[in-house]
Tab-separated table of N, CA, C and O in Angstrom:
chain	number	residue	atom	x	y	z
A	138	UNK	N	-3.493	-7.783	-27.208
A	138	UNK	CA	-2.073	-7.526	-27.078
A	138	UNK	C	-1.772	-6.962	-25.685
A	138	UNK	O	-0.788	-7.500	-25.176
A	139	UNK	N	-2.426	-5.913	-24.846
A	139	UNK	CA	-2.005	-5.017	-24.076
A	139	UNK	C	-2.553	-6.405	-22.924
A	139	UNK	O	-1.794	-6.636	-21.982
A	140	UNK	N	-3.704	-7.170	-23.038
A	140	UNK	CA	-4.150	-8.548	-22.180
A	140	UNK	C	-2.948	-9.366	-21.771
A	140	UNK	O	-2.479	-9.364	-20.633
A	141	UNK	N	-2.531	-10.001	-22.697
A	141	UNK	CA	-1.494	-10.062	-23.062
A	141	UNK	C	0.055	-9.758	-22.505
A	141	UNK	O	1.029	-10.477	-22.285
A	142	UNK	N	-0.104	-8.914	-22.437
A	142	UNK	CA	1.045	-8.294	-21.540
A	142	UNK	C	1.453	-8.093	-20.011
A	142	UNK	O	2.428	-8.352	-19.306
A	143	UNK	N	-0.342	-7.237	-19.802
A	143	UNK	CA	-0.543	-7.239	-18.355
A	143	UNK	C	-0.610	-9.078	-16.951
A	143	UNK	O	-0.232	-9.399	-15.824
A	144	UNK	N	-1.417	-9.710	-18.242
A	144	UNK	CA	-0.939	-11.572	-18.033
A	144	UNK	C	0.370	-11.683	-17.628
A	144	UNK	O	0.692	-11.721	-16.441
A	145	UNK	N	1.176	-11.740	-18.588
A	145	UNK	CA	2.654	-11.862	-18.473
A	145	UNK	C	3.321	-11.132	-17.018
A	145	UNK	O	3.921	-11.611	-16.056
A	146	UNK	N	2.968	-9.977	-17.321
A	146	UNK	CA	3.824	-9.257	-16.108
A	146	UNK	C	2.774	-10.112	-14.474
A	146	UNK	O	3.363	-10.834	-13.669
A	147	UNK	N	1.639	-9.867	-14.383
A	147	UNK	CA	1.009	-10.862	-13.184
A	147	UNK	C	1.731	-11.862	-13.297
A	147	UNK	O	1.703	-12.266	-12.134
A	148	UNK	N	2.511	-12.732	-13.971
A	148	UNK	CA	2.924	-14.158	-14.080
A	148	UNK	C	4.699	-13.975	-13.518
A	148	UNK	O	5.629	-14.750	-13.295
A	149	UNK	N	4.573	-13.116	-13.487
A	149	UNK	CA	6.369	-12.554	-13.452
A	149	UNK	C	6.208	-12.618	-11.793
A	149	UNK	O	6.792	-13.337	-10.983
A	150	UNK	N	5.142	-11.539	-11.587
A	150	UNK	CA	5.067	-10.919	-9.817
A	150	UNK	C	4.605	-12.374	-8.848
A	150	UNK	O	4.556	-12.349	-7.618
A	151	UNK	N	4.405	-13.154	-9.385
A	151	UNK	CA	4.095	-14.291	-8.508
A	151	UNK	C	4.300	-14.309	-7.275
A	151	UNK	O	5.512	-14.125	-7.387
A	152	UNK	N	4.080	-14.404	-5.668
A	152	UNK	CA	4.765	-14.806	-4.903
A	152	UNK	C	4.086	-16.099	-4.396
A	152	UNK	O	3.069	-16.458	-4.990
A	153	UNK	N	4.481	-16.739	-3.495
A	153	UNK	CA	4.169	-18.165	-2.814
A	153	UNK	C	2.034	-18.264	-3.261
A	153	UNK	O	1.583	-18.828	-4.258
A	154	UNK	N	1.299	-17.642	-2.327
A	154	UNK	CA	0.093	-17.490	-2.198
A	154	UNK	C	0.059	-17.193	-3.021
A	154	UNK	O	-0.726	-18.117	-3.231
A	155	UNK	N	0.170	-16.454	-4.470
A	155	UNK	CA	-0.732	-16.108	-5.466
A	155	UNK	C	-0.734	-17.079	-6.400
A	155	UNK	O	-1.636	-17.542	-7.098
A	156	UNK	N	0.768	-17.387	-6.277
A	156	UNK	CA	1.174	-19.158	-7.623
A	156	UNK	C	0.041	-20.048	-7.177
A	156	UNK	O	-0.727	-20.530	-8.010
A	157	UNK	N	-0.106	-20.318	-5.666
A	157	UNK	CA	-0.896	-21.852	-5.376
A	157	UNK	C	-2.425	-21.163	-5.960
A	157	UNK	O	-3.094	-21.701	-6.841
A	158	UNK	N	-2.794	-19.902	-5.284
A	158	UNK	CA	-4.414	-19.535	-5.843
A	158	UNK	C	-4.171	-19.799	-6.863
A	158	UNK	O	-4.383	-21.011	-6.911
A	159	UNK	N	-3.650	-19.289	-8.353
A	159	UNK	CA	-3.796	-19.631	-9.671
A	159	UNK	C	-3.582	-21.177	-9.667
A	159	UNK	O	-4.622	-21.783	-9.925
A	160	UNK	N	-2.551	-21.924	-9.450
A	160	UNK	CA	-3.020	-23.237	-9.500
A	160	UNK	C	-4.246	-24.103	-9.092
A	160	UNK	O	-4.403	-25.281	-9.413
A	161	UNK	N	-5.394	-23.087	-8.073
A	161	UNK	CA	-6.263	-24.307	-7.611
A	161	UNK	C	-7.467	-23.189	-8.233
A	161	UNK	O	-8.651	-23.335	-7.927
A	162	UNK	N	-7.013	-22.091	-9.118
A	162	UNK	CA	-8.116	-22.257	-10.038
A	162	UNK	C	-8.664	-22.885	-11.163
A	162	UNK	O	-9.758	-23.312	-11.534
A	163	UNK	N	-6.560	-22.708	-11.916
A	163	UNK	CA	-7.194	-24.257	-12.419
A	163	UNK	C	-7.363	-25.189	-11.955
A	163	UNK	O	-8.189	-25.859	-12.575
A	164	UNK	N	-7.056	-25.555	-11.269
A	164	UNK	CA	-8.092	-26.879	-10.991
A	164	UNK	C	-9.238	-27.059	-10.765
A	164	UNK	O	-9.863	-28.101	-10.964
A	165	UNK	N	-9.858	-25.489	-10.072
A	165	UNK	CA	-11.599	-25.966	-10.452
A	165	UNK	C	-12.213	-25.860	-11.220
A	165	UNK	O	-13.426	-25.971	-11.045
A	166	UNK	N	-11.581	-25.539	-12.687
A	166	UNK	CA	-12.096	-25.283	-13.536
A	166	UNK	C	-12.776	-26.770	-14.205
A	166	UNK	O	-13.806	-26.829	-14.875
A	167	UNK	N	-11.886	-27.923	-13.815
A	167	UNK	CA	-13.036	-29.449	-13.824
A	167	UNK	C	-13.654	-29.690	-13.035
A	167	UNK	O	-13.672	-29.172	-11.918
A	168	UNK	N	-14.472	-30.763	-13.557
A	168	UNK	CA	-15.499	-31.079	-12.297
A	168	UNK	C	-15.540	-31.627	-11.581
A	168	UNK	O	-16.371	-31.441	-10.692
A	169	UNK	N	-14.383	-32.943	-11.549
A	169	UNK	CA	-13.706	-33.412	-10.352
A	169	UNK	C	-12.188	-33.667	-10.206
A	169	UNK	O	-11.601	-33.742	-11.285
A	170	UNK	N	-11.612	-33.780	-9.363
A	170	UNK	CA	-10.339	-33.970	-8.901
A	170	UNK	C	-9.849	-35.215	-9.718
A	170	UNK	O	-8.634	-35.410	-9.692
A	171	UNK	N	-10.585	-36.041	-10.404
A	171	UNK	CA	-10.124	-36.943	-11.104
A	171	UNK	C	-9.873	-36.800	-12.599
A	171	UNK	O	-9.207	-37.471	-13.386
A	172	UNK	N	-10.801	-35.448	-12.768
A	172	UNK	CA	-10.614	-35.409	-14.507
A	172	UNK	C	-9.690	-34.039	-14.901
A	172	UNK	O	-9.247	-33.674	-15.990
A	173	UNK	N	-9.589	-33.427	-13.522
A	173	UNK	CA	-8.532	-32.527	-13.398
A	173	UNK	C	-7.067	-33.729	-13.211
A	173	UNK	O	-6.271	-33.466	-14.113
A	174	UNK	N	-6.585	-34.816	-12.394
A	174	UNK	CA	-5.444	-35.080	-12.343
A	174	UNK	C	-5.606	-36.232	-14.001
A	174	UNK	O	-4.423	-36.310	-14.335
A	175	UNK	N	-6.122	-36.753	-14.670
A	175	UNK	CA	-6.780	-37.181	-15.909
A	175	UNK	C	-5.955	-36.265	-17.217
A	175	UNK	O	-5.259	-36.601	-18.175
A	176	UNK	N	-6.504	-34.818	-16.617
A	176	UNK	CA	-6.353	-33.860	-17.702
A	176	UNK	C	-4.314	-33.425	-17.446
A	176	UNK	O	-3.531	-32.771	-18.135
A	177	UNK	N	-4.182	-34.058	-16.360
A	177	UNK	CA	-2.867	-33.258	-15.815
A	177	UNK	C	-1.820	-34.440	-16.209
A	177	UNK	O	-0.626	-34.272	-16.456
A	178	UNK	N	-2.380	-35.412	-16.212
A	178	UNK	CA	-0.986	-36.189	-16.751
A	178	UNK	C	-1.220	-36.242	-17.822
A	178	UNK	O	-0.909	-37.416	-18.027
A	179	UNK	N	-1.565	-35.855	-18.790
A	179	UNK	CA	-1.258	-35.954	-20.625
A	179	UNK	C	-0.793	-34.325	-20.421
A	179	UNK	O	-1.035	-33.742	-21.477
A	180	UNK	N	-0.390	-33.691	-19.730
A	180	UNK	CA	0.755	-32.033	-19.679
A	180	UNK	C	1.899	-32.793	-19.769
A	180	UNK	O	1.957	-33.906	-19.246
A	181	UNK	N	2.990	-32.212	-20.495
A	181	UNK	CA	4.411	-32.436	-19.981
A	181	UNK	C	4.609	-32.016	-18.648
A	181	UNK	O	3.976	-31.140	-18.058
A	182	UNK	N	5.435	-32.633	-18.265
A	182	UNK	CA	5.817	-32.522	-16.628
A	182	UNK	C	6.042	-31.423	-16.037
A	182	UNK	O	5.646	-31.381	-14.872
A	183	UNK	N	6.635	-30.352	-16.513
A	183	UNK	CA	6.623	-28.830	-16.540
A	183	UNK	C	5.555	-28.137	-16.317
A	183	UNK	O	5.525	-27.076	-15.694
A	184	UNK	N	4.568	-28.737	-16.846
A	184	UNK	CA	3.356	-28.197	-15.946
A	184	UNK	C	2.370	-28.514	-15.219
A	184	UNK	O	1.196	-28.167	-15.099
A	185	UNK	N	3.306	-29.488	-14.597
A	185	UNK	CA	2.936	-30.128	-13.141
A	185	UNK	C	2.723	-29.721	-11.722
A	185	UNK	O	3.719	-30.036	-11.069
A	186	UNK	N	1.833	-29.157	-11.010
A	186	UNK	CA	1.989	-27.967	-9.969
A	186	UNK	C	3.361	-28.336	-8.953
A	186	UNK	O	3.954	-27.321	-8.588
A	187	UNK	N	3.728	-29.165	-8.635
A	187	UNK	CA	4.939	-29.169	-8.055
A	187	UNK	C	6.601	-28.876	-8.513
A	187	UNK	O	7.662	-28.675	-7.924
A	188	UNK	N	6.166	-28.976	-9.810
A	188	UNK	CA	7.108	-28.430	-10.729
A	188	UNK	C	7.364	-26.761	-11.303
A	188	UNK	O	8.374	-26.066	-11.410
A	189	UNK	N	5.667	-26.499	-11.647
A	189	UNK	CA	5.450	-25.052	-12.165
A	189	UNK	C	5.686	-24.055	-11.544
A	189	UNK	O	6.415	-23.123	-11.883
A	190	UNK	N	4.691	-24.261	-9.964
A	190	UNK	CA	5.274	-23.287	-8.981
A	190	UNK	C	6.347	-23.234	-8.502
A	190	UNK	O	6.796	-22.160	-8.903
A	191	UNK	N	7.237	-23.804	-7.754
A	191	UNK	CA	8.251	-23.331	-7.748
A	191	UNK	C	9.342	-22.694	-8.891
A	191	UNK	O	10.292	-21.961	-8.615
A	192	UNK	N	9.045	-23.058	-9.927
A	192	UNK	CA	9.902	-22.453	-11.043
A	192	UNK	C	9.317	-20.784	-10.896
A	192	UNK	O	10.059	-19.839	-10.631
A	193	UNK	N	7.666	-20.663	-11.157
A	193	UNK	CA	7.050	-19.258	-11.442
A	193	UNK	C	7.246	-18.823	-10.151
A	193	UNK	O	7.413	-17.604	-10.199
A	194	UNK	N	7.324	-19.347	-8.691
A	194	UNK	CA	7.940	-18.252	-7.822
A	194	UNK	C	9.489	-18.302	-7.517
A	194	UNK	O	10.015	-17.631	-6.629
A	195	UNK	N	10.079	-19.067	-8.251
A	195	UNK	CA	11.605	-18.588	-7.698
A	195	UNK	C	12.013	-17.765	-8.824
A	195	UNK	O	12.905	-17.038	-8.386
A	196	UNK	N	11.784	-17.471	-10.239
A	196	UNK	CA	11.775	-16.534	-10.998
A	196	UNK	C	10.856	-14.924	-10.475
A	196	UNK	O	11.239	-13.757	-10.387
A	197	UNK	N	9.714	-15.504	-10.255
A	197	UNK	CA	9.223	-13.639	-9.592
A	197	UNK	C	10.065	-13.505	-8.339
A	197	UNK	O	10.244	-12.305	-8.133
A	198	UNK	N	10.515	-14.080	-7.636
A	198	UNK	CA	11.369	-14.212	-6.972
A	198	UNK	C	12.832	-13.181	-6.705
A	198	UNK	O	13.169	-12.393	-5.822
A	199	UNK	N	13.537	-13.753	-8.173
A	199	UNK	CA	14.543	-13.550	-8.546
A	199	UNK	C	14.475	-12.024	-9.324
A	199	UNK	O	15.327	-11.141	-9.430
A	200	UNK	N	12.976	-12.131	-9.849
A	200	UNK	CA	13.644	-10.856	-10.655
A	200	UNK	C	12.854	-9.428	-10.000
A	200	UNK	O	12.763	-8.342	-10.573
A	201	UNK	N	12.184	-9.880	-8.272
A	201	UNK	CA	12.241	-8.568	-7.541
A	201	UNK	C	12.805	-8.286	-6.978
A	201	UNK	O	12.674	-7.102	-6.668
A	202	UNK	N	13.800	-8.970	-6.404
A	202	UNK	CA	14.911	-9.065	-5.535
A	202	UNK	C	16.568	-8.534	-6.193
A	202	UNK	O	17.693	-8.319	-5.742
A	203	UNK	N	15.807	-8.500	-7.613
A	203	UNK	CA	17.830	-8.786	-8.517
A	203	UNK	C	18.169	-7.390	-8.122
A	203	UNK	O	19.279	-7.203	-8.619
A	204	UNK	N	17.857	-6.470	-7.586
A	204	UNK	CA	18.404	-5.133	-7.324
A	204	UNK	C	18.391	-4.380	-6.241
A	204	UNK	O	18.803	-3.233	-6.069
A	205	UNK	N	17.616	-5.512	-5.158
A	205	UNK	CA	17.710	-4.794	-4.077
A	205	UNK	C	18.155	-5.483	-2.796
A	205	UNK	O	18.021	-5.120	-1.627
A	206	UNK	N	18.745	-6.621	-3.341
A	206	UNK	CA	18.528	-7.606	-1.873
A	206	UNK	C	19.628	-8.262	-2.608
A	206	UNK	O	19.691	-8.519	-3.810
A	207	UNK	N	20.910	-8.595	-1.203
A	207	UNK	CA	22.089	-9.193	-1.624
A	207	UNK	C	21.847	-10.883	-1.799
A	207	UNK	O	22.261	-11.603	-2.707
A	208	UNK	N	21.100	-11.219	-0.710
A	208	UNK	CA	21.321	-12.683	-0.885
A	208	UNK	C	19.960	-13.288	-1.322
A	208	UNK	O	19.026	-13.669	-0.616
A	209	UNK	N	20.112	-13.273	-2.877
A	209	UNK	CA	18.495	-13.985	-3.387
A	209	UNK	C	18.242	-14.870	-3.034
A	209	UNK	O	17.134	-15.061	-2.533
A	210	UNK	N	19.197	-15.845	-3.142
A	210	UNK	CA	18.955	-16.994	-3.390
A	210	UNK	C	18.682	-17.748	-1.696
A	210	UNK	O	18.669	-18.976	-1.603
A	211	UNK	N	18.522	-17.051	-0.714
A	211	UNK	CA	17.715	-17.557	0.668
A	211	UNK	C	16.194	-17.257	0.270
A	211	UNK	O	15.183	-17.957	0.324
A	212	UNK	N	16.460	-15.739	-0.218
A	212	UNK	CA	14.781	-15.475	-0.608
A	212	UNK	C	14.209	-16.394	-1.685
A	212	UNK	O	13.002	-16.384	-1.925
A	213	UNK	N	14.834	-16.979	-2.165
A	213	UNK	CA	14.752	-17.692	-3.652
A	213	UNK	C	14.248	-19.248	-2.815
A	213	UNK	O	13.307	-19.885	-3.288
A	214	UNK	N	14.611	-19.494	-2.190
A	214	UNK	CA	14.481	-20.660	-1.253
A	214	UNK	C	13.266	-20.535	-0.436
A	214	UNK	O	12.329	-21.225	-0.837
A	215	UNK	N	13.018	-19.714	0.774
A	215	UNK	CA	11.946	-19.017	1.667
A	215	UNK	C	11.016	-19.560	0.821
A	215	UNK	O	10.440	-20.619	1.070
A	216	UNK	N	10.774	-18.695	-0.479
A	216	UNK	CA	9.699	-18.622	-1.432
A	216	UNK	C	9.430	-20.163	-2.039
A	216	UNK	O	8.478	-20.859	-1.684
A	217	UNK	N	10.212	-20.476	-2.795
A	217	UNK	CA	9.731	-22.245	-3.463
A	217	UNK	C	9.063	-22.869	-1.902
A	217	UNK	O	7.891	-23.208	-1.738
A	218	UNK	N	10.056	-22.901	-0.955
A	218	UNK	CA	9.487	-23.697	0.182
A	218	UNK	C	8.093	-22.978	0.816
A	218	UNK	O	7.360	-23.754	1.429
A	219	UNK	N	7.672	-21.605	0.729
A	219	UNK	CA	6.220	-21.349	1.054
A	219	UNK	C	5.263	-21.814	0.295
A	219	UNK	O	4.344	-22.455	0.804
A	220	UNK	N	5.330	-21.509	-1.381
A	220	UNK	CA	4.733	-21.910	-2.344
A	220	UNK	C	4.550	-23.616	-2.174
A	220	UNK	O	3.493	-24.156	-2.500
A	221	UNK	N	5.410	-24.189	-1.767
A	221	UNK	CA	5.303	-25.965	-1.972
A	221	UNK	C	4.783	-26.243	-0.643
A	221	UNK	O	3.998	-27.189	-0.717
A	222	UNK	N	4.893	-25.837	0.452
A	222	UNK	CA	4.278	-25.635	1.795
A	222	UNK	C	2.602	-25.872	1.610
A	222	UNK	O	1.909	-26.822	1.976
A	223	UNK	N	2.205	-24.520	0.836
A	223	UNK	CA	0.839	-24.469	0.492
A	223	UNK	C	0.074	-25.482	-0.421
A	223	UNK	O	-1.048	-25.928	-0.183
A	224	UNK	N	0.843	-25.770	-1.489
A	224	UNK	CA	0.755	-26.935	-2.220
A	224	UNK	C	0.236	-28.188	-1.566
A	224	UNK	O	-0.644	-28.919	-2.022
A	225	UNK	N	1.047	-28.377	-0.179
A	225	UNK	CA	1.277	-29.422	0.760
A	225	UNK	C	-0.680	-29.376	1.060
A	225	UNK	O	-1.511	-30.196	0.670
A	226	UNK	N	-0.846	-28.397	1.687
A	226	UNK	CA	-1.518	-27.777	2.565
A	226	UNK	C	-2.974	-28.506	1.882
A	226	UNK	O	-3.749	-29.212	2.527
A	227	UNK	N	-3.109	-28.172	0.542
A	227	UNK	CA	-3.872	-28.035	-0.222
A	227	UNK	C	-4.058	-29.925	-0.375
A	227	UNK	O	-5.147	-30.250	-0.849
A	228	UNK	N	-3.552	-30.550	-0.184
A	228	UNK	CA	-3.120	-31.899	-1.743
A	228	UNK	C	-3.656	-32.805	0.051
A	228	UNK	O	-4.211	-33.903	0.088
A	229	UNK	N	-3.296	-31.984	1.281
A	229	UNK	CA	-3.130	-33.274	2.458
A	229	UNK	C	-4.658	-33.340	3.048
A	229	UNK	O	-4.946	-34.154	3.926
């Protein structure tokens, strides 16, 4: 339960670099790049890394910013585009 929780909240704090590390752990968790993208299209599309991360960092995003910073939604932007940047980085 308390696992559990502390998960959740890490999943909240996301920023750009920590979303892509968790994404390319899973991915090494197969043994090749083929039975990892294999295993990735029978996911619904939602949890597609070009899809996931930016959702999980423009939400941690959004909800460190909701009280201290007037204009989120540049930071809200900055962030998807670092996170998908790295993505880039990673895939080229």
């Amino acid at each position: 339960m308390v696992l559990a929780r502390r998960v959740a909240k890490l999943e909240q704090d996301l920023d750009p670099e920590i979303a892509v590390v968790h994404w390319l752990t899973e991915a090494h968790r197969f043994p090749t790049m083929a039975a990892y993208v294999n295993w990735l299209v029978e996911q619904p599309e939602s949890e597609h890394p070009l899809q996931r991360i930016p959702q999980q960092v423009e939400e941690a995003t959004r909800q460190r910013l909701r009280s201290t910073y007037r204009d989120v939604r540049r930071e809200v932007r900055r962030a998807i585009f670092d996170a998908t940047f790295r993505v880039q980085l990673v895939i080229a």
